[in-house]
């Protein structure tokens, strides 16, 4: 028995040594080789079944509205604006667009307006108020009739603009308001929520996610072969192009944002969610920086015309204030609400915007603050 016990103990010991040896000799599991989603990104916005007609039509609607308001921007005629006509164009009723396809499009600007800040009511009130201003201007169409507290026309050099009692240009209020509250709001809302759109079911040649991305691209207002082709730029596309060289060195803002538009759309078609999100982030952040850069250029331009061309000063500052308001319509904006309020306060008197009472110190403060927030060199803009 004693001999058998020793043999068993020896066997167990050898087995343990063998198992231990096996554990030591086991090699590490190989690391999986990362896979890369590869696909071709086109150099122009030409994808299968692409269509952003509704966005383009809304840009055209805004153009007709502002063209009508600008009929008052003359020193030879004295048209009186029709507020109901402007409201009908905003809601696309009663077939008032000269482009008949807009009248029958079944779409409008009003129902696409982001209304979290009461913009719809502000725009329609602006239409009504502009009528009074046009009446004041008509009394003496060749002279400046607007002043602090009085709406009417401002004239300097070859510029004639219709402004409210605070010196804000009506045309700019509407144009920047719709650019912000419709185009920028709709586009960034789509982009920030792009993953929620179905990317499986194909209808009319594209998925809901592809369709949504196309719609957002359409609101940017550039041709499909931008930036090689800069003809026909609209609204945001035009403003992007105007600061493209100034924002970066060798890689222009135009190329950065267009490449991202292309990459994002191609990524969606190839089920590359990570690539889509990366491209989306570039578009949204670059677009926001364009807003900041264009603000600085307008304030700087206004400063250069103080005491020389008052109408140009108010025109440029009206644009600048509109750009500040635009930030609010991007749910993933990098600028804080308090900084937006601070920026706007540089143009206010008594808590309200007044472009008759600004100070050059506050204009400098506004430029410096915006440049700081977006790490921009204002001297290059």
Short mmCIF file of C-alpha atoms in Angstrom, two decimals:
data_model
loop_
_atom_site.label_atom_id
_atom_site.label_comp_id
_atom_site.label_asym_id
_atom_site.label_seq_id
_atom_site.Cartn_x
_atom_site.Cartn_y
_atom_site.Cartn_z
CA UNK A 1 0.00 0.00 0.00
CA UNK A 2 2.78 2.38 0.96
CA UNK A 3 4.50 1.74 -2.41
CA UNK A 4 1.26 2.36 -4.34
CA UNK A 5 0.70 5.62 -2.44
CA UNK A 6 4.16 6.89 -3.40
CA UNK A 7 3.54 6.01 -7.05
CA UNK A 8 0.23 7.88 -7.05
CA UNK A 9 1.82 10.93 -5.45
CA UNK A 10 4.61 10.86 -8.00
CA UNK A 11 2.07 10.62 -10.83
CA UNK A 12 0.07 13.57 -9.55
CA UNK A 13 3.25 15.58 -9.16
CA UNK A 14 4.32 14.85 -12.73
CA UNK A 15 0.83 15.70 -14.00
CA UNK A 16 0.99 19.03 -12.20
CA UNK A 17 4.38 19.76 -13.68
CA UNK A 18 3.01 18.89 -17.13
CA UNK A 19 -0.04 21.12 -16.75
CA UNK A 20 2.07 23.95 -15.39
CA UNK A 21 4.42 23.53 -18.35
CA UNK A 22 1.45 23.65 -20.74
CA UNK A 23 0.24 26.94 -19.18
CA UNK A 24 3.63 28.53 -19.51
CA UNK A 25 3.95 27.53 -23.15
CA UNK A 26 0.55 28.97 -24.15
CA UNK A 27 1.02 31.92 -26.46
CA UNK A 28 -0.99 35.13 -26.29
CA UNK A 29 -4.13 35.41 -28.44
CA UNK A 30 -3.44 37.38 -31.61
CA UNK A 31 -4.74 40.91 -31.70
CA UNK A 32 -7.50 41.32 -34.31
CA UNK A 33 -6.36 43.29 -37.30
CA UNK A 34 -8.44 46.48 -37.49
CA UNK A 35 -10.73 46.60 -40.48
CA UNK A 36 -11.08 49.81 -42.44
CA UNK A 37 -14.22 50.78 -44.25
CA UNK A 38 -13.12 51.68 -47.72
CA UNK A 39 -15.20 53.37 -50.36
CA UNK A 40 -14.83 56.10 -52.87
CA UNK A 41 -15.76 59.65 -51.89
CA UNK A 42 -16.73 61.64 -54.99
CA UNK A 43 -15.22 65.05 -55.62
CA UNK A 44 -18.61 66.64 -56.32
CA UNK A 45 -22.01 66.24 -54.67
CA UNK A 46 -23.24 63.76 -57.24
CA UNK A 47 -24.74 60.70 -55.59
CA UNK A 48 -27.39 58.27 -56.77
CA UNK A 49 -30.89 59.74 -56.45
CA UNK A 50 -29.60 62.86 -54.70
CA UNK A 51 -32.20 65.63 -54.42
CA UNK A 52 -32.32 68.79 -52.32
CA UNK A 53 -34.92 70.69 -54.29
CA UNK A 54 -37.00 71.73 -51.28
CA UNK A 55 -34.02 73.40 -49.62
CA UNK A 56 -33.11 75.20 -52.84
CA UNK A 57 -36.68 76.39 -53.25
CA UNK A 58 -36.73 77.83 -49.74
CA UNK A 59 -33.53 79.73 -50.53
CA UNK A 60 -35.29 81.09 -53.62
CA UNK A 61 -38.29 82.13 -51.54
CA UNK A 62 -36.10 84.18 -49.23
CA UNK A 63 -34.44 85.81 -52.24
CA UNK A 64 -37.82 86.95 -53.57
CA UNK A 65 -38.88 88.31 -50.18
CA UNK A 66 -35.71 90.35 -49.77
CA UNK A 67 -35.90 91.56 -53.37
CA UNK A 68 -39.37 92.91 -52.66
CA UNK A 69 -38.20 94.71 -49.49
CA UNK A 70 -35.26 96.17 -51.41
CA UNK A 71 -37.64 97.95 -53.78
CA UNK A 72 -37.56 100.63 -51.09
CA UNK A 73 -33.76 100.89 -51.33
CA UNK A 74 -33.80 103.66 -53.88
CA UNK A 75 -33.61 107.44 -53.95
CA UNK A 76 -35.76 107.80 -57.03
CA UNK A 77 -38.93 105.87 -56.20
CA UNK A 78 -41.04 105.63 -53.08
CA UNK A 79 -42.83 102.28 -52.96
CA UNK A 80 -44.99 101.45 -49.97
CA UNK A 81 -44.53 97.90 -48.75
CA UNK A 82 -47.50 95.56 -48.35
CA UNK A 83 -47.22 93.68 -45.05
CA UNK A 84 -49.83 91.09 -46.04
CA UNK A 85 -47.92 90.32 -49.21
CA UNK A 86 -44.77 89.69 -47.18
CA UNK A 87 -46.65 87.48 -44.71
CA UNK A 88 -48.24 85.53 -47.57
CA UNK A 89 -44.85 85.00 -49.18
CA UNK A 90 -43.45 83.83 -45.84
CA UNK A 91 -46.27 81.26 -45.57
CA UNK A 92 -46.44 80.66 -49.35
CA UNK A 93 -50.12 81.38 -49.83
CA UNK A 94 -51.95 83.28 -52.60
CA UNK A 95 -49.26 82.54 -55.22
CA UNK A 96 -47.14 85.68 -54.83
CA UNK A 97 -43.76 84.43 -55.98
CA UNK A 98 -42.68 85.40 -59.48
CA UNK A 99 -41.23 81.90 -59.85
CA UNK A 100 -44.39 79.86 -60.34
CA UNK A 101 -42.72 76.63 -59.23
CA UNK A 102 -42.39 78.11 -55.74
CA UNK A 103 -46.12 78.85 -55.57
CA UNK A 104 -47.00 75.23 -56.36
CA UNK A 105 -44.16 73.61 -54.42
CA UNK A 106 -46.29 72.88 -51.37
CA UNK A 107 -43.55 74.11 -49.06
CA UNK A 108 -42.98 77.34 -47.15
CA UNK A 109 -40.54 79.14 -44.88
CA UNK A 110 -42.84 79.84 -41.96
CA UNK A 111 -43.50 76.25 -40.89
CA UNK A 112 -39.78 75.47 -41.01
CA UNK A 113 -38.84 78.40 -38.78
CA UNK A 114 -37.31 77.38 -35.47
CA UNK A 115 -39.66 79.10 -33.06
CA UNK A 116 -38.03 78.49 -29.71
CA UNK A 117 -37.24 82.21 -29.47
CA UNK A 118 -40.46 83.52 -31.04
CA UNK A 119 -38.88 84.19 -34.42
CA UNK A 120 -42.06 83.67 -36.46
CA UNK A 121 -43.84 86.47 -34.61
CA UNK A 122 -40.76 88.70 -34.82
CA UNK A 123 -40.53 88.29 -38.58
CA UNK A 124 -44.20 89.02 -39.14
CA UNK A 125 -44.05 92.03 -36.82
CA UNK A 126 -41.05 93.22 -38.81
CA UNK A 127 -43.15 93.01 -42.00
CA UNK A 128 -45.85 95.17 -40.44
CA UNK A 129 -43.39 97.67 -39.03
CA UNK A 130 -41.60 98.00 -42.36
CA UNK A 131 -44.78 99.37 -43.91
CA UNK A 132 -44.68 102.40 -41.61
CA UNK A 133 -41.01 102.91 -42.38
CA UNK A 134 -41.68 102.79 -46.12
CA UNK A 135 -44.44 105.36 -45.68
CA UNK A 136 -42.05 107.65 -43.77
CA UNK A 137 -39.44 107.20 -46.48
CA UNK A 138 -41.94 107.95 -49.24
CA UNK A 139 -42.50 111.46 -47.88
CA UNK A 140 -39.02 112.41 -49.08
CA UNK A 141 -37.42 109.51 -50.97
CA UNK A 142 -34.21 111.40 -51.77
CA UNK A 143 -33.26 112.28 -48.20
CA UNK A 144 -32.54 110.43 -44.98
CA UNK A 145 -35.70 110.26 -42.92
CA UNK A 146 -34.62 107.76 -40.27
CA UNK A 147 -33.09 108.74 -36.95
CA UNK A 148 -32.91 107.40 -33.43
CA UNK A 149 -36.54 106.59 -32.57
CA UNK A 150 -37.82 107.23 -36.09
CA UNK A 151 -38.05 104.54 -38.78
CA UNK A 152 -37.49 105.39 -42.40
CA UNK A 153 -34.71 105.54 -44.97
CA UNK A 154 -30.98 106.05 -44.44
CA UNK A 155 -28.98 107.33 -47.39
CA UNK A 156 -25.22 107.69 -47.78
CA UNK A 157 -23.28 107.47 -51.00
CA UNK A 158 -25.04 104.98 -53.22
CA UNK A 159 -26.55 103.00 -50.37
CA UNK A 160 -30.22 103.41 -49.47
CA UNK A 161 -31.67 101.24 -46.74
CA UNK A 162 -34.95 101.05 -44.87
CA UNK A 163 -34.43 100.86 -41.10
CA UNK A 164 -36.53 100.63 -37.97
CA UNK A 165 -36.53 103.02 -35.03
CA UNK A 166 -33.34 101.41 -33.69
CA UNK A 167 -31.54 101.69 -37.01
CA UNK A 168 -31.77 97.97 -37.84
CA UNK A 169 -32.22 97.31 -41.54
CA UNK A 170 -35.49 95.51 -42.25
CA UNK A 171 -34.09 93.51 -45.13
CA UNK A 172 -31.19 92.27 -43.02
CA UNK A 173 -33.40 91.38 -40.09
CA UNK A 174 -35.54 89.17 -42.33
CA UNK A 175 -32.66 87.74 -44.33
CA UNK A 176 -30.44 86.90 -41.36
CA UNK A 177 -33.45 85.78 -39.35
CA UNK A 178 -34.50 83.22 -41.96
CA UNK A 179 -30.93 82.20 -42.70
CA UNK A 180 -30.55 81.47 -38.99
CA UNK A 181 -33.99 80.27 -37.97
CA UNK A 182 -34.74 78.22 -41.09
CA UNK A 183 -31.61 77.29 -43.06
CA UNK A 184 -29.05 77.02 -40.24
CA UNK A 185 -31.59 75.64 -37.78
CA UNK A 186 -32.96 73.00 -40.14
CA UNK A 187 -29.52 71.93 -41.37
CA UNK A 188 -27.86 71.65 -37.98
CA UNK A 189 -30.90 69.94 -36.47
CA UNK A 190 -30.78 67.32 -39.21
CA UNK A 191 -27.04 66.85 -38.87
CA UNK A 192 -27.05 66.68 -35.08
CA UNK A 193 -29.76 64.01 -35.24
CA UNK A 194 -28.63 62.23 -38.40
CA UNK A 195 -28.29 58.84 -36.68
CA UNK A 196 -32.02 58.82 -35.91
CA UNK A 197 -32.97 58.64 -39.60
CA UNK A 198 -33.47 55.17 -41.07
CA UNK A 199 -30.59 54.06 -43.25
CA UNK A 200 -31.95 50.69 -44.33
CA UNK A 201 -35.20 51.08 -46.21
CA UNK A 202 -34.71 52.50 -49.69
CA UNK A 203 -37.46 54.66 -51.12
CA UNK A 204 -37.12 56.38 -54.50
CA UNK A 205 -33.49 55.30 -54.65
CA UNK A 206 -32.26 56.51 -51.27
CA UNK A 207 -32.74 56.00 -47.56
CA UNK A 208 -34.30 58.50 -45.18
CA UNK A 209 -30.84 59.24 -43.81
CA UNK A 210 -29.43 59.99 -47.26
CA UNK A 211 -32.44 62.19 -48.00
CA UNK A 212 -31.99 64.10 -44.73
CA UNK A 213 -28.28 64.71 -45.37
CA UNK A 214 -29.13 65.98 -48.87
CA UNK A 215 -31.69 68.39 -47.45
CA UNK A 216 -29.15 69.75 -44.96
CA UNK A 217 -26.59 70.20 -47.74
CA UNK A 218 -29.13 72.11 -49.81
CA UNK A 219 -29.55 74.70 -47.06
CA UNK A 220 -25.83 75.50 -47.27
CA UNK A 221 -26.38 77.16 -50.65
CA UNK A 222 -23.48 75.98 -52.79
CA UNK A 223 -23.30 74.26 -56.20
CA UNK A 224 -22.53 70.52 -56.32
CA UNK A 225 -18.99 71.24 -57.56
CA UNK A 226 -18.16 73.79 -54.87
CA UNK A 227 -15.54 75.16 -54.28
CA UNK A 228 -14.18 74.62 -57.79
CA UNK A 229 -17.28 76.42 -58.90
CA UNK A 230 -18.35 79.43 -56.82
CA UNK A 231 -20.98 80.69 -59.22
CA UNK A 232 -24.46 81.00 -57.82
CA UNK A 233 -23.53 80.84 -54.15
CA UNK A 234 -26.47 81.59 -51.88
CA UNK A 235 -26.61 82.95 -48.36
CA UNK A 236 -24.41 80.74 -46.14
CA UNK A 237 -22.45 79.46 -49.10
CA UNK A 238 -21.62 83.00 -50.11
CA UNK A 239 -20.57 83.97 -46.61
CA UNK A 240 -18.41 80.86 -46.27
CA UNK A 241 -16.65 81.69 -49.50
CA UNK A 242 -16.06 85.27 -48.39
CA UNK A 243 -14.00 84.20 -45.36
CA UNK A 244 -12.58 80.99 -46.77
CA UNK A 245 -9.00 82.12 -47.23
CA UNK A 246 -8.89 84.18 -44.09
CA UNK A 247 -9.77 81.41 -41.64
CA UNK A 248 -6.99 78.95 -42.38
CA UNK A 249 -3.76 78.78 -44.31
CA UNK A 250 -3.38 76.32 -47.12
CA UNK A 251 -6.57 74.35 -46.52
CA UNK A 252 -9.44 76.67 -47.16
CA UNK A 253 -12.65 76.64 -45.23
CA UNK A 254 -14.44 76.03 -48.50
CA UNK A 255 -12.53 72.80 -49.06
CA UNK A 256 -12.78 71.71 -45.44
CA UNK A 257 -16.53 71.99 -45.23
CA UNK A 258 -17.28 70.71 -48.74
CA UNK A 259 -15.06 67.67 -48.27
CA UNK A 260 -16.94 66.92 -45.08
CA UNK A 261 -20.30 67.23 -46.84
CA UNK A 262 -19.07 64.75 -49.45
CA UNK A 263 -17.48 62.37 -46.94
CA UNK A 264 -20.58 62.32 -44.77
CA UNK A 265 -22.93 61.52 -47.64
CA UNK A 266 -20.62 58.78 -48.93
CA UNK A 267 -20.29 57.36 -45.43
CA UNK A 268 -24.05 57.12 -45.06
CA UNK A 269 -24.37 55.27 -48.36
CA UNK A 270 -21.66 52.84 -47.21
CA UNK A 271 -23.01 52.34 -43.67
CA UNK A 272 -19.94 53.93 -42.13
CA UNK A 273 -21.48 55.54 -39.07
CA UNK A 274 -18.15 56.59 -37.56
CA UNK A 275 -17.13 58.30 -40.79
CA UNK A 276 -20.51 59.96 -41.05
CA UNK A 277 -20.33 61.34 -37.52
CA UNK A 278 -16.79 62.62 -37.99
CA UNK A 279 -17.81 64.42 -41.17
CA UNK A 280 -20.93 65.78 -39.48
CA UNK A 281 -18.86 67.28 -36.67
CA UNK A 282 -16.56 69.02 -39.15
CA UNK A 283 -19.49 70.54 -41.04
CA UNK A 284 -21.24 71.83 -37.91
CA UNK A 285 -18.13 73.24 -36.25
CA UNK A 286 -16.79 74.82 -39.43
CA UNK A 287 -20.16 76.38 -40.19
CA UNK A 288 -20.27 77.91 -36.70
CA UNK A 289 -16.79 79.34 -37.19
CA UNK A 290 -17.93 80.90 -40.47
CA UNK A 291 -20.69 82.68 -38.54
CA UNK A 292 -18.12 84.06 -36.10
CA UNK A 293 -15.69 85.13 -38.81
CA UNK A 294 -18.32 86.89 -40.87
CA UNK A 295 -19.51 88.74 -37.78
CA UNK A 296 -16.01 90.13 -37.28
CA UNK A 297 -15.67 91.23 -40.90
CA UNK A 298 -18.94 93.16 -40.76
CA UNK A 299 -18.12 94.92 -37.50
CA UNK A 300 -14.68 95.85 -38.78
CA UNK A 301 -16.20 97.14 -42.00
CA UNK A 302 -18.75 99.19 -40.04
CA UNK A 303 -15.97 100.77 -37.99
CA UNK A 304 -14.17 101.83 -41.14
CA UNK A 305 -17.27 103.74 -42.35
CA UNK A 306 -18.13 105.60 -39.14
CA UNK A 307 -18.55 109.29 -39.91
CA UNK A 308 -18.35 108.58 -43.63
CA UNK A 309 -21.25 106.35 -44.67
CA UNK A 310 -23.84 106.02 -41.90
CA UNK A 311 -26.14 103.86 -44.01
CA UNK A 312 -23.31 101.39 -44.62
CA UNK A 313 -22.49 101.38 -40.91
CA UNK A 314 -26.06 100.44 -40.01
CA UNK A 315 -26.25 97.91 -42.82
CA UNK A 316 -23.09 96.14 -41.64
CA UNK A 317 -24.06 96.24 -37.99
CA UNK A 318 -27.51 94.86 -38.85
CA UNK A 319 -25.74 91.92 -40.48
CA UNK A 320 -23.47 91.51 -37.46
CA UNK A 321 -26.33 91.41 -34.98
CA UNK A 322 -28.07 88.86 -37.18
CA UNK A 323 -25.04 86.59 -37.04
CA UNK A 324 -24.99 86.74 -33.24
CA UNK A 325 -28.61 85.61 -33.15
CA UNK A 326 -27.82 82.73 -35.51
CA UNK A 327 -25.73 80.91 -32.93
CA UNK A 328 -28.82 80.10 -30.90
CA UNK A 329 -30.25 77.86 -33.62
CA UNK A 330 -27.54 75.22 -33.37
CA UNK A 331 -28.23 72.81 -30.49
CA UNK A 332 -24.55 71.79 -30.35
CA UNK A 333 -23.12 75.29 -30.52
CA UNK A 334 -19.78 75.83 -28.81
CA UNK A 335 -20.52 79.42 -27.77
CA UNK A 336 -22.48 79.71 -24.53
CA UNK A 337 -25.80 81.50 -24.10
CA UNK A 338 -24.17 83.97 -21.71
CA UNK A 339 -21.51 84.82 -24.30
CA UNK A 340 -24.22 85.31 -26.93
CA UNK A 341 -25.98 87.71 -24.57
CA UNK A 342 -22.70 89.52 -23.87
CA UNK A 343 -21.94 89.88 -27.59
CA UNK A 344 -25.38 91.29 -28.28
CA UNK A 345 -25.13 93.66 -25.32
CA UNK A 346 -22.31 95.50 -27.11
CA UNK A 347 -24.97 96.71 -29.55
CA UNK A 348 -27.62 97.55 -26.97
CA UNK A 349 -28.77 100.61 -25.10
CA UNK A 350 -31.13 100.12 -22.20
CA UNK A 351 -31.32 96.37 -22.84
CA UNK A 352 -32.38 96.63 -26.50
CA UNK A 353 -30.38 96.69 -29.72
CA UNK A 354 -29.90 100.24 -30.94
CA UNK A 355 -27.59 100.82 -33.88
CA UNK A 356 -27.88 104.60 -33.57
CA UNK A 357 -26.14 104.63 -30.18
CA UNK A 358 -23.23 102.18 -30.44
CA UNK A 359 -19.71 103.10 -29.30
CA UNK A 360 -16.45 102.22 -31.02
CA UNK A 361 -15.22 100.81 -27.72
CA UNK A 362 -18.06 98.32 -27.71
CA UNK A 363 -17.45 97.44 -31.35
CA UNK A 364 -13.84 96.66 -30.46
CA UNK A 365 -15.03 94.64 -27.46
CA UNK A 366 -17.35 92.65 -29.71
CA UNK A 367 -14.61 91.91 -32.23
CA UNK A 368 -12.14 90.87 -29.56
CA UNK A 369 -14.64 88.69 -27.74
CA UNK A 370 -15.71 86.86 -30.88
CA UNK A 371 -12.11 86.35 -31.96
CA UNK A 372 -11.24 84.95 -28.54
CA UNK A 373 -14.21 82.57 -28.46
CA UNK A 374 -13.32 80.99 -31.80
CA UNK A 375 -9.53 81.40 -31.71
CA UNK A 376 -9.64 83.67 -34.74
CA UNK A 377 -7.09 86.29 -35.72
CA UNK A 378 -9.28 89.31 -36.36
CA UNK A 379 -6.43 91.09 -38.13
CA UNK A 380 -6.65 88.52 -40.94
CA UNK A 381 -10.37 89.02 -41.47
#
